[in-house]
Amino acid sequence: MSDFTITLDEAKRELLATSGVVDVRAYMGVDTTGTQKLMFVGVDANGNDMIDNNNLIYDNTEPCPKNCDSTSPLYNP
């Protein structure tokens, strides 16, 4: 899978509003059920991932083809 739907829910808004976050970095991962996930973490001004007990890792993404536009020229199942 290379396509993901990214919902703009409260968790993502909170990630972007977190104090010290100047960028967001994305990682590919696999959850405990084997489903691929695109995960986002906040990045500080020094380029460090902000992953600790005080910061979010956003992983509420859905891989295609379940939630994607199959008519898009970018769609590649």
Short mmCIF file of N, CA and C in Angstrom, two decimals:
data_model
loop_
_atom_site.label_atom_id
_atom_site.label_comp_id
_atom_site.label_asym_id
_atom_site.label_seq_id
_atom_site.Cartn_x
_atom_site.Cartn_y
_atom_site.Cartn_z
N MET A 1 0.84 -1.19 0.00
CA MET A 1 0.00 0.00 0.00
C MET A 1 0.88 1.24 0.00
N SER A 2 0.48 2.23 -0.76
CA SER A 2 1.22 3.48 -0.74
C SER A 2 0.28 4.68 -0.61
N ASP A 3 -1.01 4.44 -0.55
CA ASP A 3 -1.98 5.52 -0.46
C ASP A 3 -2.70 5.45 0.88
N PHE A 4 -2.91 6.62 1.51
CA PHE A 4 -3.57 6.68 2.80
C PHE A 4 -4.53 7.85 2.85
N THR A 5 -5.65 7.67 3.52
CA THR A 5 -6.55 8.77 3.83
C THR A 5 -6.19 9.26 5.23
N ILE A 6 -5.99 10.56 5.36
CA ILE A 6 -5.60 11.17 6.63
C ILE A 6 -6.75 12.03 7.11
N THR A 7 -7.42 11.58 8.17
CA THR A 7 -8.54 12.33 8.70
C THR A 7 -8.04 13.52 9.52
N LEU A 8 -8.73 14.63 9.42
CA LEU A 8 -8.36 15.83 10.17
C LEU A 8 -9.18 15.88 11.45
N ASP A 9 -8.82 15.00 12.37
CA ASP A 9 -9.55 14.94 13.63
C ASP A 9 -8.84 15.74 14.71
N GLU A 10 -9.38 15.69 15.90
CA GLU A 10 -8.84 16.48 17.01
C GLU A 10 -7.39 16.12 17.34
N ALA A 11 -7.03 14.86 17.22
CA ALA A 11 -5.65 14.45 17.54
C ALA A 11 -4.65 15.14 16.63
N LYS A 12 -4.95 15.21 15.34
CA LYS A 12 -4.01 15.85 14.41
C LYS A 12 -3.94 17.35 14.67
N ARG A 13 -5.07 17.97 14.93
CA ARG A 13 -5.06 19.40 15.24
C ARG A 13 -4.24 19.67 16.50
N GLU A 14 -4.37 18.77 17.48
CA GLU A 14 -3.60 18.92 18.71
C GLU A 14 -2.10 18.74 18.44
N LEU A 15 -1.74 17.79 17.60
CA LEU A 15 -0.34 17.59 17.23
C LEU A 15 0.23 18.86 16.63
N LEU A 16 -0.49 19.46 15.69
CA LEU A 16 0.00 20.66 15.03
C LEU A 16 0.04 21.86 15.96
N ALA A 17 -0.78 21.86 17.00
CA ALA A 17 -0.84 22.98 17.94
C ALA A 17 0.09 22.79 19.14
N THR A 18 0.80 21.67 19.21
CA THR A 18 1.66 21.39 20.36
C THR A 18 2.81 22.39 20.43
N SER A 19 3.05 22.90 21.63
CA SER A 19 4.13 23.83 21.85
C SER A 19 5.47 23.21 21.44
N GLY A 20 6.24 23.93 20.65
CA GLY A 20 7.55 23.45 20.22
C GLY A 20 7.55 22.74 18.88
N VAL A 21 6.38 22.37 18.36
CA VAL A 21 6.32 21.70 17.06
C VAL A 21 6.48 22.74 15.96
N VAL A 22 7.52 22.57 15.14
CA VAL A 22 7.74 23.47 14.01
C VAL A 22 7.54 22.77 12.67
N ASP A 23 7.60 21.44 12.69
CA ASP A 23 7.38 20.62 11.50
C ASP A 23 6.70 19.33 11.94
N VAL A 24 6.30 18.54 10.95
CA VAL A 24 5.71 17.23 11.19
C VAL A 24 6.46 16.24 10.31
N ARG A 25 6.80 15.09 10.88
CA ARG A 25 7.50 14.05 10.13
C ARG A 25 6.58 12.84 10.04
N ALA A 26 6.64 12.14 8.90
CA ALA A 26 5.81 10.95 8.67
C ALA A 26 6.68 9.70 8.63
N TYR A 27 6.17 8.63 9.23
CA TYR A 27 6.82 7.33 9.21
C TYR A 27 5.82 6.27 8.78
N MET A 28 6.32 5.26 8.07
CA MET A 28 5.50 4.10 7.74
C MET A 28 5.66 3.10 8.88
N GLY A 29 4.56 2.43 9.24
CA GLY A 29 4.62 1.44 10.29
C GLY A 29 3.52 0.41 10.08
N VAL A 30 3.49 -0.57 10.97
CA VAL A 30 2.49 -1.63 10.93
C VAL A 30 1.94 -1.78 12.34
N ASP A 31 0.60 -1.79 12.47
CA ASP A 31 0.01 -1.94 13.80
C ASP A 31 -0.05 -3.42 14.20
N THR A 32 -0.60 -3.71 15.36
CA THR A 32 -0.62 -5.07 15.89
C THR A 32 -1.47 -6.03 15.07
N THR A 33 -2.34 -5.50 14.18
CA THR A 33 -3.15 -6.36 13.33
C THR A 33 -2.51 -6.59 11.96
N GLY A 34 -1.34 -5.96 11.73
CA GLY A 34 -0.67 -6.09 10.44
C GLY A 34 -1.08 -5.04 9.43
N THR A 35 -1.91 -4.08 9.83
CA THR A 35 -2.35 -3.02 8.94
C THR A 35 -1.29 -1.94 8.84
N GLN A 36 -0.92 -1.57 7.62
CA GLN A 36 0.05 -0.49 7.43
C GLN A 36 -0.55 0.82 7.92
N LYS A 37 0.28 1.62 8.55
CA LYS A 37 -0.14 2.93 9.05
C LYS A 37 0.88 3.97 8.63
N LEU A 38 0.41 5.16 8.34
CA LEU A 38 1.26 6.31 8.14
C LEU A 38 1.16 7.11 9.43
N MET A 39 2.29 7.25 10.14
CA MET A 39 2.28 7.89 11.44
C MET A 39 2.96 9.25 11.36
N PHE A 40 2.43 10.20 12.11
CA PHE A 40 2.98 11.55 12.14
C PHE A 40 3.45 11.90 13.53
N VAL A 41 4.61 12.54 13.62
CA VAL A 41 5.12 13.02 14.90
C VAL A 41 5.53 14.48 14.73
N GLY A 42 5.42 15.23 15.83
CA GLY A 42 5.90 16.60 15.82
C GLY A 42 7.42 16.62 15.82
N VAL A 43 7.98 17.66 15.20
CA VAL A 43 9.42 17.84 15.12
C VAL A 43 9.75 19.21 15.70
N ASP A 44 10.78 19.25 16.55
CA ASP A 44 11.15 20.53 17.17
C ASP A 44 12.12 21.32 16.29
N ALA A 45 12.51 22.51 16.74
CA ALA A 45 13.37 23.40 15.96
C ALA A 45 14.75 22.81 15.68
N ASN A 46 15.16 21.81 16.46
CA ASN A 46 16.45 21.15 16.24
C ASN A 46 16.34 19.94 15.32
N GLY A 47 15.14 19.68 14.81
CA GLY A 47 14.92 18.55 13.91
C GLY A 47 14.70 17.23 14.61
N ASN A 48 14.44 17.28 15.93
CA ASN A 48 14.22 16.06 16.70
C ASN A 48 12.74 15.69 16.77
N ASP A 49 12.46 14.39 16.64
CA ASP A 49 11.10 13.90 16.84
C ASP A 49 10.69 14.15 18.28
N MET A 50 9.49 14.65 18.46
CA MET A 50 8.97 14.91 19.80
C MET A 50 8.09 13.73 20.19
N ILE A 51 8.74 12.65 20.63
CA ILE A 51 8.02 11.43 21.01
C ILE A 51 8.41 11.07 22.44
N ASP A 52 7.54 11.41 23.35
CA ASP A 52 7.69 11.04 24.75
C ASP A 52 6.32 11.04 25.38
N ASN A 53 6.22 10.93 26.67
CA ASN A 53 4.93 10.85 27.34
C ASN A 53 4.10 12.12 27.22
N ASN A 54 4.72 13.23 26.79
CA ASN A 54 4.00 14.50 26.70
C ASN A 54 3.59 14.86 25.27
N ASN A 55 3.92 14.03 24.29
CA ASN A 55 3.66 14.37 22.89
C ASN A 55 2.97 13.22 22.17
N LEU A 56 2.16 13.60 21.17
CA LEU A 56 1.36 12.63 20.43
C LEU A 56 2.10 12.01 19.25
N ILE A 57 1.77 10.77 18.97
CA ILE A 57 2.08 10.14 17.69
C ILE A 57 0.73 9.90 17.03
N TYR A 58 0.49 10.57 15.91
CA TYR A 58 -0.79 10.47 15.22
C TYR A 58 -0.73 9.30 14.25
N ASP A 59 -1.62 8.32 14.43
CA ASP A 59 -1.60 7.16 13.54
C ASP A 59 -3.00 6.75 13.07
N ASN A 60 -3.93 7.66 13.05
CA ASN A 60 -5.30 7.36 12.65
C ASN A 60 -5.47 7.53 11.14
N THR A 61 -4.70 6.75 10.38
CA THR A 61 -4.80 6.80 8.92
C THR A 61 -5.42 5.50 8.42
N GLU A 62 -5.97 5.54 7.24
CA GLU A 62 -6.61 4.37 6.63
C GLU A 62 -5.94 4.08 5.29
N PRO A 63 -5.39 2.88 5.11
CA PRO A 63 -4.78 2.56 3.82
C PRO A 63 -5.82 2.33 2.74
N CYS A 64 -5.44 2.58 1.50
CA CYS A 64 -6.30 2.27 0.36
C CYS A 64 -6.31 0.76 0.18
N PRO A 65 -7.26 0.22 -0.53
CA PRO A 65 -8.26 0.92 -1.32
C PRO A 65 -9.53 1.28 -0.57
N LYS A 66 -9.63 0.93 0.70
CA LYS A 66 -10.87 1.13 1.44
C LYS A 66 -11.37 2.58 1.40
N ASN A 67 -10.51 3.55 1.56
CA ASN A 67 -10.93 4.94 1.69
C ASN A 67 -10.25 5.87 0.69
N CYS A 68 -10.09 5.45 -0.53
CA CYS A 68 -9.40 6.30 -1.51
C CYS A 68 -10.22 6.52 -2.77
N ASP A 69 -9.82 7.50 -3.53
CA ASP A 69 -10.47 7.85 -4.79
C ASP A 69 -9.86 7.02 -5.91
N SER A 70 -10.54 5.95 -6.27
CA SER A 70 -9.99 5.05 -7.30
C SER A 70 -9.99 5.67 -8.70
N THR A 71 -10.63 6.83 -8.87
CA THR A 71 -10.61 7.51 -10.18
C THR A 71 -9.47 8.51 -10.30
N SER A 72 -8.74 8.73 -9.21
CA SER A 72 -7.64 9.68 -9.21
C SER A 72 -6.48 9.13 -10.05
N PRO A 73 -5.81 10.00 -10.83
CA PRO A 73 -4.65 9.53 -11.59
C PRO A 73 -3.48 9.15 -10.67
N LEU A 74 -3.54 9.54 -9.41
CA LEU A 74 -2.49 9.19 -8.46
C LEU A 74 -2.73 7.85 -7.79
N TYR A 75 -3.91 7.30 -7.95
CA TYR A 75 -4.28 6.03 -7.30
C TYR A 75 -3.50 4.89 -7.93
N ASN A 76 -2.82 4.09 -7.08
CA ASN A 76 -2.01 2.98 -7.55
C ASN A 76 -2.16 1.83 -6.56
N PRO A 77 -3.19 1.00 -6.74
CA PRO A 77 -3.44 -0.07 -5.75
C PRO A 77 -2.34 -1.12 -5.69
#
